[in-house]
Short mmCIF file of C-alpha atoms and ligand atoms in Angstrom, two decimals:
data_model
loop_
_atom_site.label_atom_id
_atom_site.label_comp_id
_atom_site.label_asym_id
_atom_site.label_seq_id
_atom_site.Cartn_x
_atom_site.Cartn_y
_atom_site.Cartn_z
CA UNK A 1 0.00 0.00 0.00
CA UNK A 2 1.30 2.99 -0.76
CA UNK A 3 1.18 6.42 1.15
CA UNK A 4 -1.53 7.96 -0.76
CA UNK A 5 -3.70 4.76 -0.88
CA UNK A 6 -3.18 4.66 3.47
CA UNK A 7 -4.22 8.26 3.51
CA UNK A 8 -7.44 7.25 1.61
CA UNK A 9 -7.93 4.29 3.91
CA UNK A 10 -7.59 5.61 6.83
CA UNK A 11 -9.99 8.83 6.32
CA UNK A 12 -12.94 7.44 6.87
CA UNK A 13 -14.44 4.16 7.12
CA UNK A 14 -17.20 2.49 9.22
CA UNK A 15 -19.95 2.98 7.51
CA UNK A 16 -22.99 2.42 9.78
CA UNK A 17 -26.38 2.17 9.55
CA UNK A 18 -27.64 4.35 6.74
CA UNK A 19 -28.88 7.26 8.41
CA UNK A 20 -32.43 7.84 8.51
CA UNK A 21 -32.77 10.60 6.11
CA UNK A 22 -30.95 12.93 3.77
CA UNK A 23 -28.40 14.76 6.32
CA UNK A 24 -28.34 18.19 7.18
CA UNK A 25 -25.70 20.78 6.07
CA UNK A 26 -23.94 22.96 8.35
CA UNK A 27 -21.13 25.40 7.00
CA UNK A 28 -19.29 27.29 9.40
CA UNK A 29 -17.25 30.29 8.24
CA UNK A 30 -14.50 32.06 10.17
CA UNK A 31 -13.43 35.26 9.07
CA UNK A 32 -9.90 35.76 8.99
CA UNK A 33 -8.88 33.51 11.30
CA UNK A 34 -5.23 32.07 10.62
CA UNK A 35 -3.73 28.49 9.32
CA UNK A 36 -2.62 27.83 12.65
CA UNK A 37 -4.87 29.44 15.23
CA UNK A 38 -7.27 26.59 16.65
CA UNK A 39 -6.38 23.69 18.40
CA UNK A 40 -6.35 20.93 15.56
CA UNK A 41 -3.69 22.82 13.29
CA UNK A 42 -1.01 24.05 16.56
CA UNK A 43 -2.43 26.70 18.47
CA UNK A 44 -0.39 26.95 21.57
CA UNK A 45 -2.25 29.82 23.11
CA UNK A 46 -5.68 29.43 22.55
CA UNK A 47 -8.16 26.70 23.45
CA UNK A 48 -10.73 25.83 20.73
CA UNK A 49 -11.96 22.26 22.23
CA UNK A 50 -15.27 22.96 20.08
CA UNK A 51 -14.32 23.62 17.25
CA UNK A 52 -11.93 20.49 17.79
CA UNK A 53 -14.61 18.83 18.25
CA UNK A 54 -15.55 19.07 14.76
CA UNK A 55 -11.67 17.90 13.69
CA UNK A 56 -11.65 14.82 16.19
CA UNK A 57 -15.23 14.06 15.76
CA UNK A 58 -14.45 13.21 11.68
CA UNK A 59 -11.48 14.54 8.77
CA UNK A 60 -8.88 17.26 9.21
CA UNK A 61 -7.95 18.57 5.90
CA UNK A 62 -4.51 19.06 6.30
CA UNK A 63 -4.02 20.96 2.88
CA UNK A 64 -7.58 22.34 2.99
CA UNK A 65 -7.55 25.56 0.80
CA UNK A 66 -10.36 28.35 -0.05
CA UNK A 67 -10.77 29.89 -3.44
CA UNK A 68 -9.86 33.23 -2.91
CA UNK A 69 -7.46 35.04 0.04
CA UNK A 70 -10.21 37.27 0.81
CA UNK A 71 -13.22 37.58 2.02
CA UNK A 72 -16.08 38.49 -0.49
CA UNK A 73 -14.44 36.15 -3.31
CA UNK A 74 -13.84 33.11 -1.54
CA UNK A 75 -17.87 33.64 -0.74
CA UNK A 76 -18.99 33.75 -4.04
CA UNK A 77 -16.31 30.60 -4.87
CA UNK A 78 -18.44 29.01 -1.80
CA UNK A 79 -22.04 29.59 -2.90
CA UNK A 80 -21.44 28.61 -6.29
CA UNK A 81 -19.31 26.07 -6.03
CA UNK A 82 -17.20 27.59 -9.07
CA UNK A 83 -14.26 29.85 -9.81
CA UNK A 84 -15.69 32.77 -8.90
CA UNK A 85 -12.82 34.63 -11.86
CA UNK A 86 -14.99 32.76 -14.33
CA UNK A 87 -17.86 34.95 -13.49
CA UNK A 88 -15.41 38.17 -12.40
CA UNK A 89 -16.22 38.23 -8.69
CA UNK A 90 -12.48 38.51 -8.26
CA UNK A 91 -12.80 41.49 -5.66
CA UNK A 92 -14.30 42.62 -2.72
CA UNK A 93 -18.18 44.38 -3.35
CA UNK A 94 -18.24 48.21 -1.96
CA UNK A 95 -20.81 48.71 0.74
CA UNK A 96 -23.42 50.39 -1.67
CA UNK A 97 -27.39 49.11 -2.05
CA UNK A 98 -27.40 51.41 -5.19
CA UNK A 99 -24.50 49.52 -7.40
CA UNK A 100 -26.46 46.83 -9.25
CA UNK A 101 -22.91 45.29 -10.47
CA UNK A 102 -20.64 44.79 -6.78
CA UNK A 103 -21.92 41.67 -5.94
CA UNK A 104 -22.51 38.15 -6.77
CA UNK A 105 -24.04 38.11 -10.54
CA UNK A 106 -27.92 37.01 -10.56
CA UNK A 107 -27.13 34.67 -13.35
CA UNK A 108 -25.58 32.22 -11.23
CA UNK A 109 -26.86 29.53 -9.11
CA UNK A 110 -25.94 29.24 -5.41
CA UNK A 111 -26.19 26.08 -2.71
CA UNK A 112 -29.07 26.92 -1.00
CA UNK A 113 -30.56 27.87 -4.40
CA UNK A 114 -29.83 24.04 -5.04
CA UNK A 115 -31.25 22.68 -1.83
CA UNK A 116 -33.94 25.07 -1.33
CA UNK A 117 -35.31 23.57 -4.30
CA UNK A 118 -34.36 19.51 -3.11
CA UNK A 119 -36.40 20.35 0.23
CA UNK A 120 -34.50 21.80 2.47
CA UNK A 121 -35.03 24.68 4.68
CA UNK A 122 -32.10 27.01 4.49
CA UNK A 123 -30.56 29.74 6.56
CA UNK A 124 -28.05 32.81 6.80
CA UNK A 125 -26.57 33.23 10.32
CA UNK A 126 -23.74 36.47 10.10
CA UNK A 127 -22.21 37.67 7.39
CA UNK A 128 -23.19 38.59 3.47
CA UNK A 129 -20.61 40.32 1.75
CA UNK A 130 -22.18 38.99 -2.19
CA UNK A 131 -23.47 42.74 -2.79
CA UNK A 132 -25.98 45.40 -1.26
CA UNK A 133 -27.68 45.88 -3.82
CA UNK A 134 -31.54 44.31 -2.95
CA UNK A 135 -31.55 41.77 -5.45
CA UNK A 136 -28.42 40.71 -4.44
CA UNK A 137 -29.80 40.13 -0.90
CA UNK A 138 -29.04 36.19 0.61
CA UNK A 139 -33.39 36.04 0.71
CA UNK A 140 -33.30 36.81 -3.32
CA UNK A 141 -30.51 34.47 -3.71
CA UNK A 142 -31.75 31.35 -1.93
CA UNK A 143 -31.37 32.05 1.62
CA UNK A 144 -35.35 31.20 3.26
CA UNK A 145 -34.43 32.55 6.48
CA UNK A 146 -31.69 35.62 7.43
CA UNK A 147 -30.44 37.24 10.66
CA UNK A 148 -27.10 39.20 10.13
CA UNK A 149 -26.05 42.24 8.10
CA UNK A 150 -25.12 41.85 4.24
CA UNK A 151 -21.76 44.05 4.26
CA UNK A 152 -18.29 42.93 4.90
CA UNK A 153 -17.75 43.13 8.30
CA UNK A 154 -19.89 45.14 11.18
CA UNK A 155 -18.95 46.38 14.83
CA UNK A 156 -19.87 44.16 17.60
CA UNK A 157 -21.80 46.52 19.83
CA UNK A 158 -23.32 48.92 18.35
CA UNK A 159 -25.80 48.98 14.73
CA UNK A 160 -28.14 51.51 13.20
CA UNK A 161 -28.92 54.65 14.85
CA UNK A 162 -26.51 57.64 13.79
CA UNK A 163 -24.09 55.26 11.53
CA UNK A 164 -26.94 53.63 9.50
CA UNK A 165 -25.43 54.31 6.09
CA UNK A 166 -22.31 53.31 7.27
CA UNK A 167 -20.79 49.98 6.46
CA UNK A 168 -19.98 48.29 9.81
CA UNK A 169 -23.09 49.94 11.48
CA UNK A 170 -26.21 49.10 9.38
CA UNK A 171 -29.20 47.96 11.49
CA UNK A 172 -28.70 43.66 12.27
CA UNK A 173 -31.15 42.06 10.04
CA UNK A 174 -33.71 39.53 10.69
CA UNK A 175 -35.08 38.09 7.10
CA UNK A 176 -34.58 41.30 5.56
CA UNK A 177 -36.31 43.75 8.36
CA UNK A 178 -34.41 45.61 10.33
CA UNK A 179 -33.55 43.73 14.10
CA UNK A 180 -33.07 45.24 17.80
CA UNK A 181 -29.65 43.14 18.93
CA UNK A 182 -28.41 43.68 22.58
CA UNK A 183 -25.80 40.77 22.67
CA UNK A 184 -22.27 40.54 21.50
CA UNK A 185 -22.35 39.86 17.61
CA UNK A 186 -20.67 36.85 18.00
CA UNK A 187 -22.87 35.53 20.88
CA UNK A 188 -26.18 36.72 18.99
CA UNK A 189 -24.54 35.00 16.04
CA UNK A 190 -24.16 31.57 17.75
CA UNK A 191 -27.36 31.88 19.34
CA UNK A 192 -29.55 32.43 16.18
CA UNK A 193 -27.67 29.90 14.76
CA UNK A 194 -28.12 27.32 17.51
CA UNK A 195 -32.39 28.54 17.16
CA UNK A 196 -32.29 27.80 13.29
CA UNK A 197 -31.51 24.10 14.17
CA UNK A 198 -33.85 23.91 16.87
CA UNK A 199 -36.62 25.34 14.53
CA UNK A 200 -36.22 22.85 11.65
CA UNK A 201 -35.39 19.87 13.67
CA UNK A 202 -37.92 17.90 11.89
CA UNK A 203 -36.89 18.98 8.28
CA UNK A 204 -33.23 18.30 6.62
CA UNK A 205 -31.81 21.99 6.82
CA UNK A 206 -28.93 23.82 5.50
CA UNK A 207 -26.83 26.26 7.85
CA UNK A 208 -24.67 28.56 6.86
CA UNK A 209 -23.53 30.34 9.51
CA UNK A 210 -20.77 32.61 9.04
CA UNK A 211 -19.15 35.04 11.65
CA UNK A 212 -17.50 38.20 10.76
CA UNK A 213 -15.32 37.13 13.87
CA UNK A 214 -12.16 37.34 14.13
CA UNK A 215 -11.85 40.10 11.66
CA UNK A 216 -11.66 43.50 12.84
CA UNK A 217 -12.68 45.66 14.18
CA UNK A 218 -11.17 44.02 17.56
CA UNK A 219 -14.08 44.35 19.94
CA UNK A 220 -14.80 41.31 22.11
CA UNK A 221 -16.58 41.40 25.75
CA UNK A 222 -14.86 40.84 29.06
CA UNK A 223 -16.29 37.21 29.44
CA UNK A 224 -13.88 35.94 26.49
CA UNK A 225 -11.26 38.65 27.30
CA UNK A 226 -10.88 37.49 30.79
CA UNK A 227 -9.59 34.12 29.54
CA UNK A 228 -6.47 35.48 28.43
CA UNK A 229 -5.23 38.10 31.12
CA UNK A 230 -1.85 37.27 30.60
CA UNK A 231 -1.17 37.44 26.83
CA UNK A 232 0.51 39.76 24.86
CA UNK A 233 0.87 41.98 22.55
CA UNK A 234 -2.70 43.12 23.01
CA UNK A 235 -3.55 42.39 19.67
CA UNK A 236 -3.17 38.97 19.97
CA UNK A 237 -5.01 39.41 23.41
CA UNK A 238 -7.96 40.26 21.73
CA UNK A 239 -7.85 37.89 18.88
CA UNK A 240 -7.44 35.26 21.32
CA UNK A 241 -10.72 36.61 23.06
CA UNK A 242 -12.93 36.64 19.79
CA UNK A 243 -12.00 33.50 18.52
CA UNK A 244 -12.57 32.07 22.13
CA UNK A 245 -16.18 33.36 21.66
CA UNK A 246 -16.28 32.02 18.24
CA UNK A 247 -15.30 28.48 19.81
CA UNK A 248 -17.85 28.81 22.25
CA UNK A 249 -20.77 29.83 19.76
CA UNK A 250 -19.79 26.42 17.55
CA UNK A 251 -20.47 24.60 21.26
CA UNK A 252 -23.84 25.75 21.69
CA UNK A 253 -24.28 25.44 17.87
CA UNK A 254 -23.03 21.24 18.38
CA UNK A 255 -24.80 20.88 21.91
CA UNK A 256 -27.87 22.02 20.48
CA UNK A 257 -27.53 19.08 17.41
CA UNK A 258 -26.45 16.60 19.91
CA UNK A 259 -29.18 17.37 22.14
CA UNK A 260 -31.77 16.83 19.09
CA UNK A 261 -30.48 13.64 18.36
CA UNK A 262 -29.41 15.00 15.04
CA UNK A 263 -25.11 14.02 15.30
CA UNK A 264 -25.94 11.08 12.61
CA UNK A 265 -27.76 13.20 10.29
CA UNK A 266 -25.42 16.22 10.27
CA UNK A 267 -22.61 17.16 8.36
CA UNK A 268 -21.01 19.78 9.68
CA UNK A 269 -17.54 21.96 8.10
CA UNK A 270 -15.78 23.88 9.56
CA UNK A 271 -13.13 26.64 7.95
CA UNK A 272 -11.92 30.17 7.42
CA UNK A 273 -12.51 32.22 4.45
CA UNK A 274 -9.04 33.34 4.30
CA UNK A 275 -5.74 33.10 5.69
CA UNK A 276 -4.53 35.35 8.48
CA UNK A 277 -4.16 38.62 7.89
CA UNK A 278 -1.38 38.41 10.50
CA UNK A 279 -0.30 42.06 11.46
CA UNK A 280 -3.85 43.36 11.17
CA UNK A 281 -5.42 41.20 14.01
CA UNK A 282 -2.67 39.14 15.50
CA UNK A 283 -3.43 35.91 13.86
CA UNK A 284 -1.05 33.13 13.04
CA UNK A 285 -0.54 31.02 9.56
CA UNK A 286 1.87 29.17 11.36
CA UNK A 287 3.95 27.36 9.55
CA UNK A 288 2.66 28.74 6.38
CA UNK A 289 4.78 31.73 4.60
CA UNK A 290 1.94 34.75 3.99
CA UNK A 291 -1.24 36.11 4.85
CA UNK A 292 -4.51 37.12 4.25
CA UNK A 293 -4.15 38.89 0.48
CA UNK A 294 -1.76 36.91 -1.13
CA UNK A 295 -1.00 33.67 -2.85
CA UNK A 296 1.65 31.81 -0.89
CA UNK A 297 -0.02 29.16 1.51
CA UNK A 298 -0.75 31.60 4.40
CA UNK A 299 -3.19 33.20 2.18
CA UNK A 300 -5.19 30.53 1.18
CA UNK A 301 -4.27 27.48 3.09
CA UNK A 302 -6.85 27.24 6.43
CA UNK A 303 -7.79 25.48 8.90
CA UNK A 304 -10.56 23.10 7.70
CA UNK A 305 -12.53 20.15 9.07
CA UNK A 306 -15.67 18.02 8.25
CA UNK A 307 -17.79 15.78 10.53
CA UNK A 308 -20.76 13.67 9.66
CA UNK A 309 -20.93 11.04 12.76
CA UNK A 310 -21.32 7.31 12.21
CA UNK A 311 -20.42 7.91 8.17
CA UNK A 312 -17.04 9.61 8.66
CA UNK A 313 -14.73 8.02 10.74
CA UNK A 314 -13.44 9.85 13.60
CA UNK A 315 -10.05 11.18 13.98
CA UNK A 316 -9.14 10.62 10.60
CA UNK A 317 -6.55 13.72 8.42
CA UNK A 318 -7.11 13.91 4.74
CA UNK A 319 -4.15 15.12 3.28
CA UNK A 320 -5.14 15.56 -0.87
CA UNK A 321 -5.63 18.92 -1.76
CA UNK A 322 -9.65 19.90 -1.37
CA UNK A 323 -10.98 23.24 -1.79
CA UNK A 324 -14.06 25.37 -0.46
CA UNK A 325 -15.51 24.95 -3.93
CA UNK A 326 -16.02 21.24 -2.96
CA UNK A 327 -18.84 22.14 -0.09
CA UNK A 328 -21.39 23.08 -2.97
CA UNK A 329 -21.37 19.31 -5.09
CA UNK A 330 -20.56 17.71 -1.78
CA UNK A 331 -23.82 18.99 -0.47
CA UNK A 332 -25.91 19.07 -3.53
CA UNK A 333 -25.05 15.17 -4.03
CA UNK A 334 -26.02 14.44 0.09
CA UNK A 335 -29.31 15.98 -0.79
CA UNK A 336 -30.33 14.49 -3.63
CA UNK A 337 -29.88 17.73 -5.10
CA UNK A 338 -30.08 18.85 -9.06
CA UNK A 339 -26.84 20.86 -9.82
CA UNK A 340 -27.30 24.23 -12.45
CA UNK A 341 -27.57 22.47 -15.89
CA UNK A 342 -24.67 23.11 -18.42
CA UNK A 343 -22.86 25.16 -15.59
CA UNK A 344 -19.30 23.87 -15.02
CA UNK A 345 -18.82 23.40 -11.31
CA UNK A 346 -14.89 23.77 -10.00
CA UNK A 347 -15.65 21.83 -6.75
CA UNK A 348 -15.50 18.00 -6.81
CA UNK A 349 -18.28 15.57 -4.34
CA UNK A 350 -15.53 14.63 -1.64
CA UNK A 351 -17.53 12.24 -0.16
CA UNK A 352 -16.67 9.46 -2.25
CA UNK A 353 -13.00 10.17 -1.75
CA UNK A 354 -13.11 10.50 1.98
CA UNK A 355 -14.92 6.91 2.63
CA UNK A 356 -11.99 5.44 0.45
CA UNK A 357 -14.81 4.94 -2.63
CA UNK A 358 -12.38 6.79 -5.11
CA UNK A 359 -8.61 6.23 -4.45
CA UNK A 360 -7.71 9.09 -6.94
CA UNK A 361 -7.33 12.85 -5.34
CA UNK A 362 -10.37 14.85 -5.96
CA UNK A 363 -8.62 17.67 -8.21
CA UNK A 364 -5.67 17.25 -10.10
CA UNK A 365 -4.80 21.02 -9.99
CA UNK A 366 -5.87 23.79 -8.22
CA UNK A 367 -5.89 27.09 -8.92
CA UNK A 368 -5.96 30.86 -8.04
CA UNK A 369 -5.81 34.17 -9.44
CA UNK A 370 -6.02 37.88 -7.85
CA UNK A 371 -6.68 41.25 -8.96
CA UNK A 372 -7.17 39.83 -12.87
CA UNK A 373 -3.71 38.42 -12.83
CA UNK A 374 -1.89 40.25 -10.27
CA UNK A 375 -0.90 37.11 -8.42
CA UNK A 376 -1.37 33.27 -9.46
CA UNK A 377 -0.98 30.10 -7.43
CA UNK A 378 -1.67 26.41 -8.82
CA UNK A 379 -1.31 23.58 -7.04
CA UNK A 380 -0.44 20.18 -8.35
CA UNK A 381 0.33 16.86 -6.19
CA UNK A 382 2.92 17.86 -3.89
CA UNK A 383 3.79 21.09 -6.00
CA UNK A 384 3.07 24.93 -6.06
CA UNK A 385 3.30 27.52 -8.48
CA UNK A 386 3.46 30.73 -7.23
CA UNK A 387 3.50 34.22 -10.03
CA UNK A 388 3.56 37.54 -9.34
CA UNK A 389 4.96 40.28 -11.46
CA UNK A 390 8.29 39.80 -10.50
CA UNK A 391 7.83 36.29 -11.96
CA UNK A 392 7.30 32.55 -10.61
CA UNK A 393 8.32 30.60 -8.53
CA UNK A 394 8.13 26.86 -7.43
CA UNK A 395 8.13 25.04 -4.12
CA UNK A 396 7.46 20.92 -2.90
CA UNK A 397 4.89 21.33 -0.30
CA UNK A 398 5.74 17.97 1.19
CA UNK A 399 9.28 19.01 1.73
CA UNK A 400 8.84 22.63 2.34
CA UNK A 401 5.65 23.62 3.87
CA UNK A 402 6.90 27.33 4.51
CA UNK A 403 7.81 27.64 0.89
CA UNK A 404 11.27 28.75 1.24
CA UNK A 405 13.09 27.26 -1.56
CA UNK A 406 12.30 28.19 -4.83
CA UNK A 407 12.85 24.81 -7.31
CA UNK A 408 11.68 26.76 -10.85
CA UNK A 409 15.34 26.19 -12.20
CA UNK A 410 15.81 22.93 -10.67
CA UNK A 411 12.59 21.41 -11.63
CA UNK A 412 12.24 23.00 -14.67
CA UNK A 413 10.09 20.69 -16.14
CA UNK A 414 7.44 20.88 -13.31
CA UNK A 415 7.30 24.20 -13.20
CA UNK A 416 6.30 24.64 -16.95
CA UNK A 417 3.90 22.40 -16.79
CA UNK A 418 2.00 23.69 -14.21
CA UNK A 419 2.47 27.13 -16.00
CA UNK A 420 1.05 25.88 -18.78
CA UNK A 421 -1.79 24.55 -16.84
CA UNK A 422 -1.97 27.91 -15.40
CA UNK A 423 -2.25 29.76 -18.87
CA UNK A 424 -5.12 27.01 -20.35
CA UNK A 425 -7.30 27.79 -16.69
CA UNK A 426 -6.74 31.94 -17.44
CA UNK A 427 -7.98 31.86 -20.36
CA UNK A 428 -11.35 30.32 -19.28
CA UNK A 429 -11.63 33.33 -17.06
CA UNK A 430 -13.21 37.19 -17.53
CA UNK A 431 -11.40 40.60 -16.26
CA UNK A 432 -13.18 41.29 -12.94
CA UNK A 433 -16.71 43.00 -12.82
CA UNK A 434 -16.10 45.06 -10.23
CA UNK A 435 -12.93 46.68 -8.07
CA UNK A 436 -12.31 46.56 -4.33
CA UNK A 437 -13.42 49.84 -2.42
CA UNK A 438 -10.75 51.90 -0.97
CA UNK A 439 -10.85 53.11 2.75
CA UNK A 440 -12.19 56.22 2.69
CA UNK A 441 -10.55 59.45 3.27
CA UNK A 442 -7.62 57.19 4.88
CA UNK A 443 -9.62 56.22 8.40
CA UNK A 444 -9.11 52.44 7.81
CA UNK A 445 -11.25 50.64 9.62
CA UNK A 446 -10.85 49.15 12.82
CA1 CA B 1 -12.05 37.31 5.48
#
């Protein structure tokens, strides 16, 4: 047996009983929350035994990777289950309900588009980010039920009143109306999301509940920053804090399905839409090279996790390359689900490959592009491209993790294939629809 073929066997075998009906979906986003920040990836001074839970309770994906190293991107990528460059959604949407063209396009087809329409009740729990605009709204695009704010991030305390046109303070939403909120966004978060399950305990039911946490601005309440007195610099003090609070909102969230008798009917993934973006709010890619932005690992490499008790085996690390893209065919096949005719879909079914079905890795390559072509990345077996306009370079994952030794002259042959590969996958693409906002006036926000 060789090393690939153990990996496969070992990820995830007994297969029980059949469960008793199609499973329910739960998708759990983090929002800029590093490679190596939770307890299942290295995280030395935080405890995430809930979200852990997730990572013992079924697969690690040890190369685990999102579409995009930001935020609004890597959503679309998610939703569609598609290159989000083919459809130029290569940038982040400004905050603005009267730009009809920031956002995700109507034309395409999301997940809970797809499952809406196999039966299942589906739900929005946090954070938007697909466009302002009010057909671009998660109830026009699939979403049944809402509670959460549709721009890119939001502050923790406070919403509406004098900052209503302003990004991070529209009014909390609660299916498209505006909602009173009194508890720490993260907390309210975790508890709508914990009430969503409890509501539709009876039907199969697709969560997606992601948290702006831990992206800025750093705001967190004493009960999580209490837990971490001692730590310093103070930016990590606080990113400790939130992601403590994210930790315990994905308890309730798996209490609450335990408690409904619902652990054998659940599949529930965990990741983080991005990498770290490291000096911004103290998070770690550890041992990844980059951040948040960018296309070396650190960027786009995350922590990542799937559990579906009794059908995944526990404990278990998956260590092919899989990519967000996967969640939307992964899903759509689990519920029976009719995927967009003549639409090509990026993401690959995983489930076959992670009960040892298919030997073969899901994707052969994988690929990335910013800014139209500002940065690439592809990803091939154990091998990375990496071009920017300074020009390429090439690195063995296996053997270099941090990507510190550039092998484009050594392995010259490698490198131009995946070039190649690289050229033939760009030229499927568009320019992007829209550009990222700048901060305003220079006041970054915090
Ligand atoms: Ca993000």
């Amino acid at each position: 047996m060789n090393r690939r073929d153990f990996l496969h066997s070992a990820a995830a075998l007994p297969l029980a009983a059949a469960p008793r009906r199609r499973p329910n979906v739960i998708v759990i986003l983090a929002d800029d929350m590093g490679h190596g920040d939770v307890g299942f990836t290295g995280v030395k001074d935080i405890s995430t035994p809930n979200i852990d839970r997730i990572a013992h309770g079924g697969v690690r994906f040890t190369s685990g990777y999102v579409s995009h190293p930001f935020c609004s991107p890597t959503r679309a990528g998610l939703m569609t289950g598609r290159y989000q460059q083919r459809f130029g959604h290569e940038n982040n949407p400004r905050y603005d309900p009267s730009d009809h063209v920031a956002g995700l396009p109507a034309g395409e087809v999301t997940l809970p588009q797809v499952l809406g329409e196999a039966g299942y009740a589906t739900g929005i729990v946090g954070k938007w980010h697909l466009g302002a605009a009010p057909e671009m709204h998660p109830l026009r695009r699939g979403f049944r039920e809402q509670f959460g704010f549709i721009g890119g991030g939001h502050d923790y305390f406070k919403a509406g009143e004098a900052d209503e046109k302003r990004e991070y303070f529209i009014p909390f939403e609660r299916n498209g109306r505006p909602a009173a909120e009194s508890e720490y966004l993260t907390d309210a978060l975790s508890r709508e999301a914990a009430a969503f399950v409890r509501r539709h305990a009876q039907d199969p039911f697709f969560l997606y509940l992601a948290y702006n946490a831990p992206h800025t601005p750093q705001q967190v309440s004493d009960r999580y920053l209490d837990r971490f007195a001692g730590v310093e610099p103070k930016m990590r003090r606080l990113y400790n804090a939130m992601v403590s609070a994210v930790d315990d909102g994905v308890g309730k969230l798996l209490d609450t399905v335990a408690e409904l008798k619902l652990d054998q009917d659940t599949l529930v993934i965990f990741l983080s839409d991005n990498g770290g973006p490291v000096g911004i709010n103290g998070s770690s890619n550890a041992p990844l090279r980059g951040a948040k932005g960018g296309l070396y690992e650190g960027g786009i490499r995350v922590p990542f996790a799937a559990r579906w008790s009794g059908r995944l085996a526990a404990g278990k690390t998956y260590s092919e390359p899989v990519i967000s893209l996967d969640i939307f065919p992964t899903a759509a096949a689990l519920a029976g689900a009719k995927t967009p005719a003549g639409v090509k879909l990026d993401g690959v079914d995983l489930m076959p490959h992670l009960t040892g079905a298919v030997k073969r890795p899901p994707h052969e390559r994988l690929f990335w592009r910013t800014g139209g072509g500002v940065q690439y990345a592809v990803r091939e077996g154990r091998y990375k491209l990496f071009r920017n306009a300074e020009g390429a370079e090439l690195y063995d994952l296996e053997a270099d993790i941090g990507e510190t030794r550039d092998l484009a002259a050594e392995r010259k042959d490698v490198f131009e294939r995946l070039d190649r590969a690289r050229q033939a996958w760009d030229r499927e693409l568009i320019p992007p629809r829209f550009q990222s906002p700048q901060p305003a006036g220079g006041k970054k926000k915090k």
